[in-house]
Coordinates of C-alpha atoms and ligand atoms in Angstrom, one line a residue:
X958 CA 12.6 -15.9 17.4
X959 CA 9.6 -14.8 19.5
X960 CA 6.6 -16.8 20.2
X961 CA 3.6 -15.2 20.6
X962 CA 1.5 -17.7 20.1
X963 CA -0.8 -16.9 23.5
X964 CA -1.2 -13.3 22.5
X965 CA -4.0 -12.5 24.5
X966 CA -6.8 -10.4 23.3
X967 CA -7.1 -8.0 26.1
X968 CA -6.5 -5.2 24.6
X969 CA -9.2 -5.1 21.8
X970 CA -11.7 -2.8 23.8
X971 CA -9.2 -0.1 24.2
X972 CA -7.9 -0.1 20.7
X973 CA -11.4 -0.1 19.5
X974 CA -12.1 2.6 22.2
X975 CA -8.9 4.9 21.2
X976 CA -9.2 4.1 17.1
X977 CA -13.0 4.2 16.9
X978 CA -11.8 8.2 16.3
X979 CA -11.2 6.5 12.8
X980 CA -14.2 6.5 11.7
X981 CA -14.0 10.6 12.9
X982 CA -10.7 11.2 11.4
X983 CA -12.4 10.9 7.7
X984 CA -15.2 12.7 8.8
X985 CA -16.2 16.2 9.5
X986 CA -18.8 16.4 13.5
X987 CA -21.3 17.5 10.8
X988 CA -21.2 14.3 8.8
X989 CA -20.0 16.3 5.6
X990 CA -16.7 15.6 3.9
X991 CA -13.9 16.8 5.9
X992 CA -11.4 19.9 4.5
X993 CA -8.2 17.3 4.5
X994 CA -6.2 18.6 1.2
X995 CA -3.5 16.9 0.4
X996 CA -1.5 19.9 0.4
X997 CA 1.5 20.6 -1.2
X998 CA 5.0 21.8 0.3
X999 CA 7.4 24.2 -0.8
X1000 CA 9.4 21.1 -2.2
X1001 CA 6.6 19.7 -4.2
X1002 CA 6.0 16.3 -1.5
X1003 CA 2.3 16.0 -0.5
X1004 CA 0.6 13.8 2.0
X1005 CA -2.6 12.1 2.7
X1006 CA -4.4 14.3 5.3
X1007 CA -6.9 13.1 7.6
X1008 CA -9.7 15.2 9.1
X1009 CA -7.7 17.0 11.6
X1010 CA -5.2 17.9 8.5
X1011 CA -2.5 16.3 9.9
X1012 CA -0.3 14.1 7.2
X1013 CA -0.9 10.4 7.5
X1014 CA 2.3 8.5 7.2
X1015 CA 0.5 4.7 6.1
X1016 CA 2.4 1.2 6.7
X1017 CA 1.3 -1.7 6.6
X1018 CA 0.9 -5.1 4.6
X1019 CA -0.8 -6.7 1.6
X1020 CA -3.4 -9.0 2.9
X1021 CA -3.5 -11.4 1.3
X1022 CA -2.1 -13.3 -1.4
X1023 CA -3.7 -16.9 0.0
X1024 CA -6.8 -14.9 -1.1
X1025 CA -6.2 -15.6 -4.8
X1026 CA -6.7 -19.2 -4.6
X1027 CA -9.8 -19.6 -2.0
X1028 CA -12.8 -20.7 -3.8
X1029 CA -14.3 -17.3 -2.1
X1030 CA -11.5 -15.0 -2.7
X1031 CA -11.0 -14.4 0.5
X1032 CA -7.8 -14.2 3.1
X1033 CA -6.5 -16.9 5.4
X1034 CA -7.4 -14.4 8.3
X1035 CA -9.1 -14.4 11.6
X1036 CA -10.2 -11.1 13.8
X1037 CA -7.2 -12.3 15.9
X1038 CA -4.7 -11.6 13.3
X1039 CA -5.9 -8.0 12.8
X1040 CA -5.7 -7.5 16.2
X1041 CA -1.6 -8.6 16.2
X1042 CA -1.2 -6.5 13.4
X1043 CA -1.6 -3.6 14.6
X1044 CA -0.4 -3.7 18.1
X1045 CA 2.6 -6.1 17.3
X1046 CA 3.8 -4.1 14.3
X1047 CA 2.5 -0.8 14.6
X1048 CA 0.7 -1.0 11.0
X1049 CA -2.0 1.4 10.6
X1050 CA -2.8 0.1 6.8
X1051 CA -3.0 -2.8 4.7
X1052 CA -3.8 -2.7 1.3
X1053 CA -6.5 -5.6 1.0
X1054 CA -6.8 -7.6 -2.3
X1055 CA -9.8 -8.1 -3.5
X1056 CA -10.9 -9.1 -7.0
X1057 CA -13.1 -8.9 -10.1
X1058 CA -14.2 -12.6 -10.6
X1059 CA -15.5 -12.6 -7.0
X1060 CA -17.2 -9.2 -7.6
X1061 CA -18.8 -9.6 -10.7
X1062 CA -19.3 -13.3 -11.4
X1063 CA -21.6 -12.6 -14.4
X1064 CA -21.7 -9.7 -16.5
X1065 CA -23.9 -7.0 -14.4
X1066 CA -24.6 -9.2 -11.6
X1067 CA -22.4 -8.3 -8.3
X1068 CA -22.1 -10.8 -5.5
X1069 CA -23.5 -9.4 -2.4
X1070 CA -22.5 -12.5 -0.3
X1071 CA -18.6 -11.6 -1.2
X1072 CA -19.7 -7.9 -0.2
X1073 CA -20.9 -9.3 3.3
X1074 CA -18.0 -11.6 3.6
X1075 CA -15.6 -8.7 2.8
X1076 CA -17.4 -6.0 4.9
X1077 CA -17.0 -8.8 7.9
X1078 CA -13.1 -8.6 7.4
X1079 CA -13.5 -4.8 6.8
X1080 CA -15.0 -4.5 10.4
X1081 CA -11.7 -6.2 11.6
X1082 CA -9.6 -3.5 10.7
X1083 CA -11.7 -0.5 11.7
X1084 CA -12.1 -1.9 15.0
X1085 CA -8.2 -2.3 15.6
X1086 CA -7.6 1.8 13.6
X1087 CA -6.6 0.4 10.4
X1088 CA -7.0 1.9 7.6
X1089 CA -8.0 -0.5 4.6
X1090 CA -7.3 0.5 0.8
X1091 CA -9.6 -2.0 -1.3
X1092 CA -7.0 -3.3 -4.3
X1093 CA -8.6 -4.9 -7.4
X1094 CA -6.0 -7.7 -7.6
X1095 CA -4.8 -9.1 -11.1
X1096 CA -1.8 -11.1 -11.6
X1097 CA -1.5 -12.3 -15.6
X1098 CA -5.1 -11.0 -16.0
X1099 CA -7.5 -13.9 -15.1
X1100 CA -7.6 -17.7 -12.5
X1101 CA -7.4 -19.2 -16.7
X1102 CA -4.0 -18.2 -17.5
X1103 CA -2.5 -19.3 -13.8
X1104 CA -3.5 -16.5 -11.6
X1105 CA -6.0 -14.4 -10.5
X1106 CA -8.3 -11.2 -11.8
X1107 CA -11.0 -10.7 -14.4
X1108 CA -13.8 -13.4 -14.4
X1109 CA -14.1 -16.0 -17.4
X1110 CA -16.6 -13.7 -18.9
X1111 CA -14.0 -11.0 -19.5
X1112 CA -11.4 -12.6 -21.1
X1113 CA -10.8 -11.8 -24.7
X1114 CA -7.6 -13.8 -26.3
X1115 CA -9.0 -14.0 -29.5
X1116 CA -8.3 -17.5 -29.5
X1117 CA -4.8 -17.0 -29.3
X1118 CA -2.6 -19.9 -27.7
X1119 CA -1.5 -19.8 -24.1
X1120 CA 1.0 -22.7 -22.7
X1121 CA 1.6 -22.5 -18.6
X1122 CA 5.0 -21.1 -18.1
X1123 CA 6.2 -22.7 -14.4
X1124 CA 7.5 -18.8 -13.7
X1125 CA 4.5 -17.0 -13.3
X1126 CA 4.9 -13.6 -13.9
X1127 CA 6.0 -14.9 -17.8
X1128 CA 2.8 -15.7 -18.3
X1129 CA 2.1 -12.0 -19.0
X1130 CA 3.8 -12.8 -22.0
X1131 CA 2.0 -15.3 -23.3
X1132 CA -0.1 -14.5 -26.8
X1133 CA -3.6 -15.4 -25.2
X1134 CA -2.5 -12.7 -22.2
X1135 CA -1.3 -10.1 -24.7
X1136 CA -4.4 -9.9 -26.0
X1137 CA -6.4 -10.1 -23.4
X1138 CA -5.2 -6.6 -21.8
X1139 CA -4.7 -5.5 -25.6
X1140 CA -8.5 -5.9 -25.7
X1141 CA -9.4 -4.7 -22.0
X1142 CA -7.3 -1.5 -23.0
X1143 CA -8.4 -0.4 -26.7
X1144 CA -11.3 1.7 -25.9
X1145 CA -13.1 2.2 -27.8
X1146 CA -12.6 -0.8 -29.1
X1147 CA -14.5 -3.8 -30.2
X1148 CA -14.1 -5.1 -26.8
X1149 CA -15.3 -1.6 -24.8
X1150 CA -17.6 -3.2 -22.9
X1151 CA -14.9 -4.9 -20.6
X1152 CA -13.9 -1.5 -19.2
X1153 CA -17.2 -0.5 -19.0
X1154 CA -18.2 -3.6 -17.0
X1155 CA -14.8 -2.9 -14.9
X1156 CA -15.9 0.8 -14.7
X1157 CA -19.2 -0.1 -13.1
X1158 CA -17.7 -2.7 -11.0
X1159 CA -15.9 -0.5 -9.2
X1160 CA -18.6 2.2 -8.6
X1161 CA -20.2 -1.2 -7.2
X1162 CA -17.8 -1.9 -4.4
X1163 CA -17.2 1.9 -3.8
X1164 CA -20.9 2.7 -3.8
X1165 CA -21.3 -0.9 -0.8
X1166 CA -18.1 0.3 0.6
X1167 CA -17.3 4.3 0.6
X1168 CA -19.3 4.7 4.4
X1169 CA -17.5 2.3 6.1
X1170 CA -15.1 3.3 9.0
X1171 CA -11.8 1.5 7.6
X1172 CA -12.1 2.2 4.3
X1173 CA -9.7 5.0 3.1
X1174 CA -9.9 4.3 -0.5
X1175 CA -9.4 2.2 -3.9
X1176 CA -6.2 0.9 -6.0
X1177 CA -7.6 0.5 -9.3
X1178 CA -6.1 -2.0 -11.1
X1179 CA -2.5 -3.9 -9.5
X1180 CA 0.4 -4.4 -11.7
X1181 CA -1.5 -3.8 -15.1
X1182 CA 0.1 -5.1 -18.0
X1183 CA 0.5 -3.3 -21.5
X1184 CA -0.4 -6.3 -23.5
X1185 CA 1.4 -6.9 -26.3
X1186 CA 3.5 -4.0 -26.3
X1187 CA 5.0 -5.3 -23.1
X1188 CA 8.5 -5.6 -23.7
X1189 CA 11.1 -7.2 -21.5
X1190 CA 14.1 -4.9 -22.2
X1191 CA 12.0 -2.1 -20.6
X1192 CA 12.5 -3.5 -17.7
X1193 CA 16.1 -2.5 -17.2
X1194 CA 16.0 0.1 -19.8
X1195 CA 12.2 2.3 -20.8
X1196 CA 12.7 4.7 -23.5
X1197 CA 10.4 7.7 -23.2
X1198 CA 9.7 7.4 -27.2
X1199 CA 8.6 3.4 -27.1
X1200 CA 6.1 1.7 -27.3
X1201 CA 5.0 1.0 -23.4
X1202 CA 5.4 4.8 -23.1
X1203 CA 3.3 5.8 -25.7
X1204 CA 0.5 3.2 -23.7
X1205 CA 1.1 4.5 -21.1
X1206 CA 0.8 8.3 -22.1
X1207 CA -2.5 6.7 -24.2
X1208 CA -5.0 4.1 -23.7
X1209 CA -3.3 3.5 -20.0
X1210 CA -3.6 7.1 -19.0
X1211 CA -6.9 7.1 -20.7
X1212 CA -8.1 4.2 -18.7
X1213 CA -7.3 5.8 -15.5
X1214 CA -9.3 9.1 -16.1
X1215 CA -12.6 6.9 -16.8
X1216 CA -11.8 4.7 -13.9
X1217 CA -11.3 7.7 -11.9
X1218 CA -15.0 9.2 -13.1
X1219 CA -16.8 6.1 -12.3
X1220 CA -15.5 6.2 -8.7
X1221 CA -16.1 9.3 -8.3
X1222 CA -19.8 8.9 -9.5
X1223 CA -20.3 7.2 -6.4
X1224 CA -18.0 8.8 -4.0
X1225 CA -16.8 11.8 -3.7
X1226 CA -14.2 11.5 -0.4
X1227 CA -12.8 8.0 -1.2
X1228 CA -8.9 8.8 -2.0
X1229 CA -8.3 7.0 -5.4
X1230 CA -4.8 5.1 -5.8
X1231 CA -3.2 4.4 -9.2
X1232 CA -0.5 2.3 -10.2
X1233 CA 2.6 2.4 -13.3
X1234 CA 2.1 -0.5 -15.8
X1235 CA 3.7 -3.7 -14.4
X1236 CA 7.2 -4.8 -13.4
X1237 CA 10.0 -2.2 -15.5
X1238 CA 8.7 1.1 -13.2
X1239 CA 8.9 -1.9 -9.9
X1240 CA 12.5 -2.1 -11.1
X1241 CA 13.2 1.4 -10.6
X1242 CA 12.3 2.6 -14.5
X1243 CA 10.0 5.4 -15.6
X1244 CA 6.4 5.8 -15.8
X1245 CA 4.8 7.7 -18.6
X1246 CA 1.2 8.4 -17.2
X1247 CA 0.1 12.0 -17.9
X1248 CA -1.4 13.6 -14.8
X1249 CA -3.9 12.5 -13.3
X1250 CA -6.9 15.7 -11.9
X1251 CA -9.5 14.3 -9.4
X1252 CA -12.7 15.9 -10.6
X1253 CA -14.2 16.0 -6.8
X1254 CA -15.1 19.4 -5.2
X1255 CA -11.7 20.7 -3.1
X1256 CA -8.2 19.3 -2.9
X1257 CA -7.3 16.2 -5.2
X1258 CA -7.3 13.0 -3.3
X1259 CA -5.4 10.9 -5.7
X1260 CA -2.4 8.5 -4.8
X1261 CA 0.1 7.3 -6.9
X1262 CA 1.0 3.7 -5.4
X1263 CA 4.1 2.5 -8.1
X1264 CA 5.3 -1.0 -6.4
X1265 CA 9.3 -1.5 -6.3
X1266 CA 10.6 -4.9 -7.1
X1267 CA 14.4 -5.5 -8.2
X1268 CA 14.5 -7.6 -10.6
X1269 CA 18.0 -8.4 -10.5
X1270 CA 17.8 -9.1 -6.9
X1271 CA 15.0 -11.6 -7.6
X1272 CA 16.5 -13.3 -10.3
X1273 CA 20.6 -13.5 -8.4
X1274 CA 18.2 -14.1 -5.0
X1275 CA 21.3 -12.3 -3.9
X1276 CA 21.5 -8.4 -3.6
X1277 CA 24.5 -7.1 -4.8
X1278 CA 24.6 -3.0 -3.6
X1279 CA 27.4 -2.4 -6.0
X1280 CA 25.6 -3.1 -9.5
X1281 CA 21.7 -2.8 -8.1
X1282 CA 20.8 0.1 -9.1
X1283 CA 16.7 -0.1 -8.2
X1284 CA 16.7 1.7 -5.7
X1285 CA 18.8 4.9 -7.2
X1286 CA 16.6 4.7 -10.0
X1287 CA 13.3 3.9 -7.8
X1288 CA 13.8 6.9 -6.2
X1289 CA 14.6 9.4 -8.6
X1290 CA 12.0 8.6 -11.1
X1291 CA 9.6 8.5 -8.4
X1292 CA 10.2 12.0 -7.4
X1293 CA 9.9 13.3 -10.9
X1294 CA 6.6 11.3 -11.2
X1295 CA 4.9 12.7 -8.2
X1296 CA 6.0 15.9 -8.6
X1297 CA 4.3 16.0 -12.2
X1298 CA 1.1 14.1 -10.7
X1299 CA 1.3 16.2 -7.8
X1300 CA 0.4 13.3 -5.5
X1301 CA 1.4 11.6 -2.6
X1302 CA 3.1 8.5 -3.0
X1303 CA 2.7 5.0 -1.4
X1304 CA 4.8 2.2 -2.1
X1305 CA 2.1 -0.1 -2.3
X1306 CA 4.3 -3.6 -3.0
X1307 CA 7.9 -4.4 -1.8
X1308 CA 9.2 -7.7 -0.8
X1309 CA 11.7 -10.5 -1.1
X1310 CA 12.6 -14.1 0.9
X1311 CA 14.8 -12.9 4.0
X1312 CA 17.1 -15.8 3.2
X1313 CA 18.2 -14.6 0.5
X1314 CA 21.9 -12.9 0.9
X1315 CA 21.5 -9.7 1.6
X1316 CA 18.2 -8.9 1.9
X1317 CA 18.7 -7.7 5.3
X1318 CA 21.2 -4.8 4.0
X1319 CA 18.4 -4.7 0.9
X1320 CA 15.9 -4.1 3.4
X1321 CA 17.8 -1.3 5.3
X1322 CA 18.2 0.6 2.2
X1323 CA 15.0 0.6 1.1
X1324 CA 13.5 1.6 4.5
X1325 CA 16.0 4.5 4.7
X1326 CA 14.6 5.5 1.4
X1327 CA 11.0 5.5 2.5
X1328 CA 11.7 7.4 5.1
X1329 CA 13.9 9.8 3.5
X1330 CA 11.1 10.1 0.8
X1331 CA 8.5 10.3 3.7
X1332 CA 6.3 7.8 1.8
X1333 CA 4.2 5.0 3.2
X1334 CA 4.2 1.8 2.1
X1335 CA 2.9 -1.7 2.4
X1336 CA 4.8 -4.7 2.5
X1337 CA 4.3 -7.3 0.1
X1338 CA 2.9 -9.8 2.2
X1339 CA 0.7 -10.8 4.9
X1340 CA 1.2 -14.5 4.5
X1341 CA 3.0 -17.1 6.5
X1342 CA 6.5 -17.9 5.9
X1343 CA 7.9 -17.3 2.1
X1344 CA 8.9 -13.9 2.2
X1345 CA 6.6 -12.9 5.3
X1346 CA 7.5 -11.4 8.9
X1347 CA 5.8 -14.8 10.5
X1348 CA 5.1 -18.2 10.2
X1349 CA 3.3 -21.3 12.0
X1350 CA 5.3 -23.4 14.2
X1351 CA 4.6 -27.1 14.1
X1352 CA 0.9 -26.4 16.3
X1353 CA 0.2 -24.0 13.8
X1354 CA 0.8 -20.8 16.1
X1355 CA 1.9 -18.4 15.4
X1356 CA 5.6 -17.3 15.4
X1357 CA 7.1 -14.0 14.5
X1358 CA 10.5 -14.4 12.1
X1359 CA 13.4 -12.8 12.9
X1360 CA 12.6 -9.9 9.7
X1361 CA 10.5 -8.4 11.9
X1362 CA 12.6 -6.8 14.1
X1363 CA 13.8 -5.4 10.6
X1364 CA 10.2 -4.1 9.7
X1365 CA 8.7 -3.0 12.4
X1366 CA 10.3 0.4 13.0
X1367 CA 9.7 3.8 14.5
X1368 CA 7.5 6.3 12.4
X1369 CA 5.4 9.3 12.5
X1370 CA 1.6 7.9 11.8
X1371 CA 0.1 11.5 11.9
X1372 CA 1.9 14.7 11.4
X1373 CA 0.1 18.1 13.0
X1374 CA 1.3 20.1 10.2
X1375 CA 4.0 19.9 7.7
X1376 CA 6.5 16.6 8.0
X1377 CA 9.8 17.8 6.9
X1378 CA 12.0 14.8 7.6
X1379 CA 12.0 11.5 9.1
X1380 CA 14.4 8.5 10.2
X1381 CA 15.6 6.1 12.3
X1382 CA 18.5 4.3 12.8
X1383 CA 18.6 0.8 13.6
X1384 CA 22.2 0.7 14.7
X1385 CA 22.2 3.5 17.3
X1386 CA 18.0 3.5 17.4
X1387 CA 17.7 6.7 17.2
X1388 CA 14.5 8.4 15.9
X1389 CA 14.2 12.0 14.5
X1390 CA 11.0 13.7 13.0
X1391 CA 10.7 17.0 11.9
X1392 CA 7.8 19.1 11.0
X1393 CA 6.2 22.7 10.7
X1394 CA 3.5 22.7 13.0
X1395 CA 0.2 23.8 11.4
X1396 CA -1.2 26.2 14.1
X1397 CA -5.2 25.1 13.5
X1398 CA -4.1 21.4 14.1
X1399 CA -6.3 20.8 17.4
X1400 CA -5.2 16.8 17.4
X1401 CA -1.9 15.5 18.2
X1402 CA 1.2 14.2 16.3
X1403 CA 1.5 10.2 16.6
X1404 CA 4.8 8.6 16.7
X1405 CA 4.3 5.0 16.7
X1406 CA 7.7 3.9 19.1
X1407 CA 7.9 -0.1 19.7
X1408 CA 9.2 0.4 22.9
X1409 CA 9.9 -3.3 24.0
X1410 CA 11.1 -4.3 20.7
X1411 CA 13.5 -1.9 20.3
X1412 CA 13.9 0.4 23.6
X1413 CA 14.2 -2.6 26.1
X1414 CA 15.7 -0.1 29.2
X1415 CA 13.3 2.7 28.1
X1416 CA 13.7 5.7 25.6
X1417 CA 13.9 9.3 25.5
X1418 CA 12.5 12.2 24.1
X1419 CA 14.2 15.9 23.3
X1420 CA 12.7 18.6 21.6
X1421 CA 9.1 18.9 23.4
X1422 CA 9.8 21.6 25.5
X1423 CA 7.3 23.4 27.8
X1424 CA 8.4 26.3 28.0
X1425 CA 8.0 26.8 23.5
X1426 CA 4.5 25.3 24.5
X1427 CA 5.1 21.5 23.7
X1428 CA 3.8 18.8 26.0
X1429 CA 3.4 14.9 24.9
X1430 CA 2.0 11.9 26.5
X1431 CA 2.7 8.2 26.2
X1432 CA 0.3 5.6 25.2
X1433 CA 2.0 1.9 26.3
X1434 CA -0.6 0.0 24.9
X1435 CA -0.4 1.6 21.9
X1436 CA 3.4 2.0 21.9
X1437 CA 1.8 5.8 20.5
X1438 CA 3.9 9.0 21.5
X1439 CA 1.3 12.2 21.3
X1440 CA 2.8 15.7 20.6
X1441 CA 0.9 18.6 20.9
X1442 CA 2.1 21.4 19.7
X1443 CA -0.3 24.6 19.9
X1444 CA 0.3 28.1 18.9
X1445 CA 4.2 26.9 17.8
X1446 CA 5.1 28.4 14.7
X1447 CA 8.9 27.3 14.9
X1448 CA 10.2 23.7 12.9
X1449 CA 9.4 21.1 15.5
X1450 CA 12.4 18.9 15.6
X1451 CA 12.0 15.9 17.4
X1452 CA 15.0 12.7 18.4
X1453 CA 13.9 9.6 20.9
X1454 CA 17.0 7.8 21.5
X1455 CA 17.3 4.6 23.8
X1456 CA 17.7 5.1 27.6
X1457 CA 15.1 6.1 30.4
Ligands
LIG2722 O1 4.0 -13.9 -4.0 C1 3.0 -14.3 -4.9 C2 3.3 -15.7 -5.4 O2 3.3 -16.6 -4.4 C3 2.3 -16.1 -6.5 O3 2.6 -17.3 -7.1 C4 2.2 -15.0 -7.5 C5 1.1 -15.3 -8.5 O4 -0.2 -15.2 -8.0 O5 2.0 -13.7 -7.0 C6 2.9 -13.3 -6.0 O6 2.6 -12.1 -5.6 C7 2.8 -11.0 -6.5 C8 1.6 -10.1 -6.4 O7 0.4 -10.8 -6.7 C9 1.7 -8.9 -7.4 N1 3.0 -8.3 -7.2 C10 4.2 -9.1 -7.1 C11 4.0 -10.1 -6.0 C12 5.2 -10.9 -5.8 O8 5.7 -11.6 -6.9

């Protein structure tokens, strides 16, 4: 393990200096919104874009779930932490919970102090160049039935009993729960006015939040739940002619199209992430949302965000490669997904205790797979200990776990052009990217390289050559390699492998 409990703060002005081009990146010089389509390929993958055009590979963490239980919603988290984040771990994301009881505490009335509060944290990130996606957490719908989400106000059980279950997540099939989403999800219904309310809601945080630097965009709703048609066979087996698809293909897809409309009332640049119904796509299973159009002016900026959880893994707390089929399945239906949404893709929850056996080879797969699939992703989570990358030693510092060495990995942040193909090999630490240059990309490719982590005795770099009009610099504060390709047409195919 690695202490860096006296990491010192030194570095803060020339992050903010260097990623203060954030705020740009998003932004067109003439303050409009910037031409950053996220632009199909021949093969049907797309990206987010940033201003310059280039693809935006996102990784990064949820922050947080200690947020869920603070009497102001909000995360165990100090500047200093966001600082570490991204300079320790390379992450230039996190998808940040936030949540309806703390934004609407009464019908209409939206608290401005948890807008200040938030926007304080929000400051954090932009200042250290990450980008923050704003998630409107729910787990089990509501604080009442032993989580977190809608505010007492919202909940509709129809009076229906509700006993604690000690594992949460079977909660979700408790009567009372059932039909509370049942009645958040009719519309119309006789309950309507719940999505309306959520509707409004979120034009509320995207109208307070939509200028500021970090903020990249807005997860709708996490790990919904289809109420009462939510069946636990579906999550190892989801028939396309049941009952959660038909929600989904229904009142789920529905939901998502008037969600989509209210942000957009407010916001026209925001990109706009959506996820499958909970836990059976997480284990790998299809989704049955019909696609998805962004009705802004210009190229869609929607992004489907599915989370991947194996269930069987969680419930052995063993992975066993040769029956686990998640991540098979994870991938495949994924790809058929996106393709039909025609949307990039971002992982938005994975995560599992690193003691369990394993999860290191569970984790290898799985970050092979993202970069195979090119997507970002965020890991699920932020907090100490449990199934985190650190945890606080008996002084309460802070000490990285030995995962993180696991986690923390080469990849491309921005892409000048087309990314073709990505990965890295933690045995033999060798990094390849590929790409299509796009020949108006006036901004560099960033490859984020942990060089003392994982190239102690130095690295380098083939496939930049002069004379086809490649040069690259390295930033060692930033651990950032910069390629700039101009007026190259030919497949850039880059390798960093270990050795000065
Ligand atoms: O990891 C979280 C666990 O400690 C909580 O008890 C639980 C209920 O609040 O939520 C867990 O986090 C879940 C997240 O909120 C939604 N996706 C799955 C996460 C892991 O189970």
């Amino acid at each position: 393990m690695t202490s860096y409990s006296a990491w010192p703060p030194a570095r803060t002005l020339r992050l903010a200096a260097s990623l203060s081009l954030l705020a740009q990146l998003f932004a067109c010089s003439d303050g409009s919104s910037p031409a950053s389509p996220s632009e199909p390929i021949e093969d049907g993958t797309y990206f987010v874009r940033d201003g310059d055009g280039r693809a935006v590979i996102l990784r990064g963490m949820n922050i947080m779930s200690s947020a869920k239980g603070h009497p102001e919603r909000l995360p165990d988290l100090q500047a200093e932490d966001v600082e570490r984040y991204a300079r320790l771990w390379g992450f230039n994301v996190v998808r940040y919970l936030i949540f309806w009881d703390a934004v609407e505490p009464s019908p209409g009335e939206y608290d401005d102090a948890y807008f200040d509060k938030t926007e304080e944290r929000l400051d954090w990130f932009a200042d250290n160049g990450v980008h923050v996606i704003l998630d409107m957490h729910q787990d089990v719908y509501a604080a009442r039935f032993c989580c977190d989400g809608a505010p007492e106000w919202a909940i509709e059980d129809d009076d229906l009993p509700f006993d604690q279950n000690p594992v949460w997540s079977l909660n979700y099939f408790a009567p009372a729960v059932m039909a509370a989403f049942d009645n958040f999800f009719e519309y119309p219904g006789e309950h309507s006015d719940l999505q309306d309310h959520f509707a409004d809601a979120w034009a509320a945080v995207a109208e307070r939040f939509k200028d500021h630097p970090a903020v990249l965009g807005y997860d709708i709703l996490n790990e919904p739940s289809p109420g009462s048609v939510y069946d636990a066979r579906d999550i190892t087996v989801t028939l396309p002619d049941g009952a959660a698809a038909d929600f989904d293909r229904t009142l789920f897809t529905d939901f998502y199209r008037r969600m989509i409309a209210s942000i957009r009332a407010v916001d026209e640049d925001g990109w706009i992430f959506y996820e499958p119904r909970v836990a059976a796509p997480a284990n790998g299973q299809p989704s049955f949302i019909l696609e998805l159009e962004d009705p802004r002016e210009g190229e869609p900026r929607l992004v489907y965000a599915p989370h991947l959880y194996s269930v069987q893994f969680e419930f052995n707390q063993a992975y066993d490669p040769s029956s686990d089929v998640t991540l098979a399945n994870w991938e495949a239906n994924r790809n058929v997904e996106t393709s039909l949404q025609n949307a990039p893709l971002l992982l938005g929850e994975w995560g599992f205790d690193p003691n369990w056996p394993n999860a290191e080879l569970f984790m290898r797969e799985l970050l092979d797979m993202g970069d195979r699939m090119m997507l970002g992703w965020t890991y699920w989570s932020y907090d100490p200990g449990g199934w985190g990358i650190w945890e606080r030693d008996e002084q309460g510092q802070f000490v990285e776990r030995e995962n993180a060495d696991q986690l923390v990995r080469p990849y491309p942040q921005r892409v000048a052009g087309v990314p073709r193909s990505f990965s890295y090999n933690p045995d033999t630490r060798r990094f390849s990217l590929a790409f299509d240059p796009s020949p108006s990309a006036t901004l560099p490719t960033e490859v984020y390289v942990p060089a003392s982590r994982h190239y102690p005795d130095g690295w380098s770099l083939r496939g930049c050559e002069e004379a086809s009009g490649c040069s690259w610099t390295w930033d060692a504060n930033l651990d950032i390699l910069q390629v700039l390709t101009p007026n190259q047409t030919a497949r850039v195919e880059l390798t960093i492998t270990p050795g000065g």
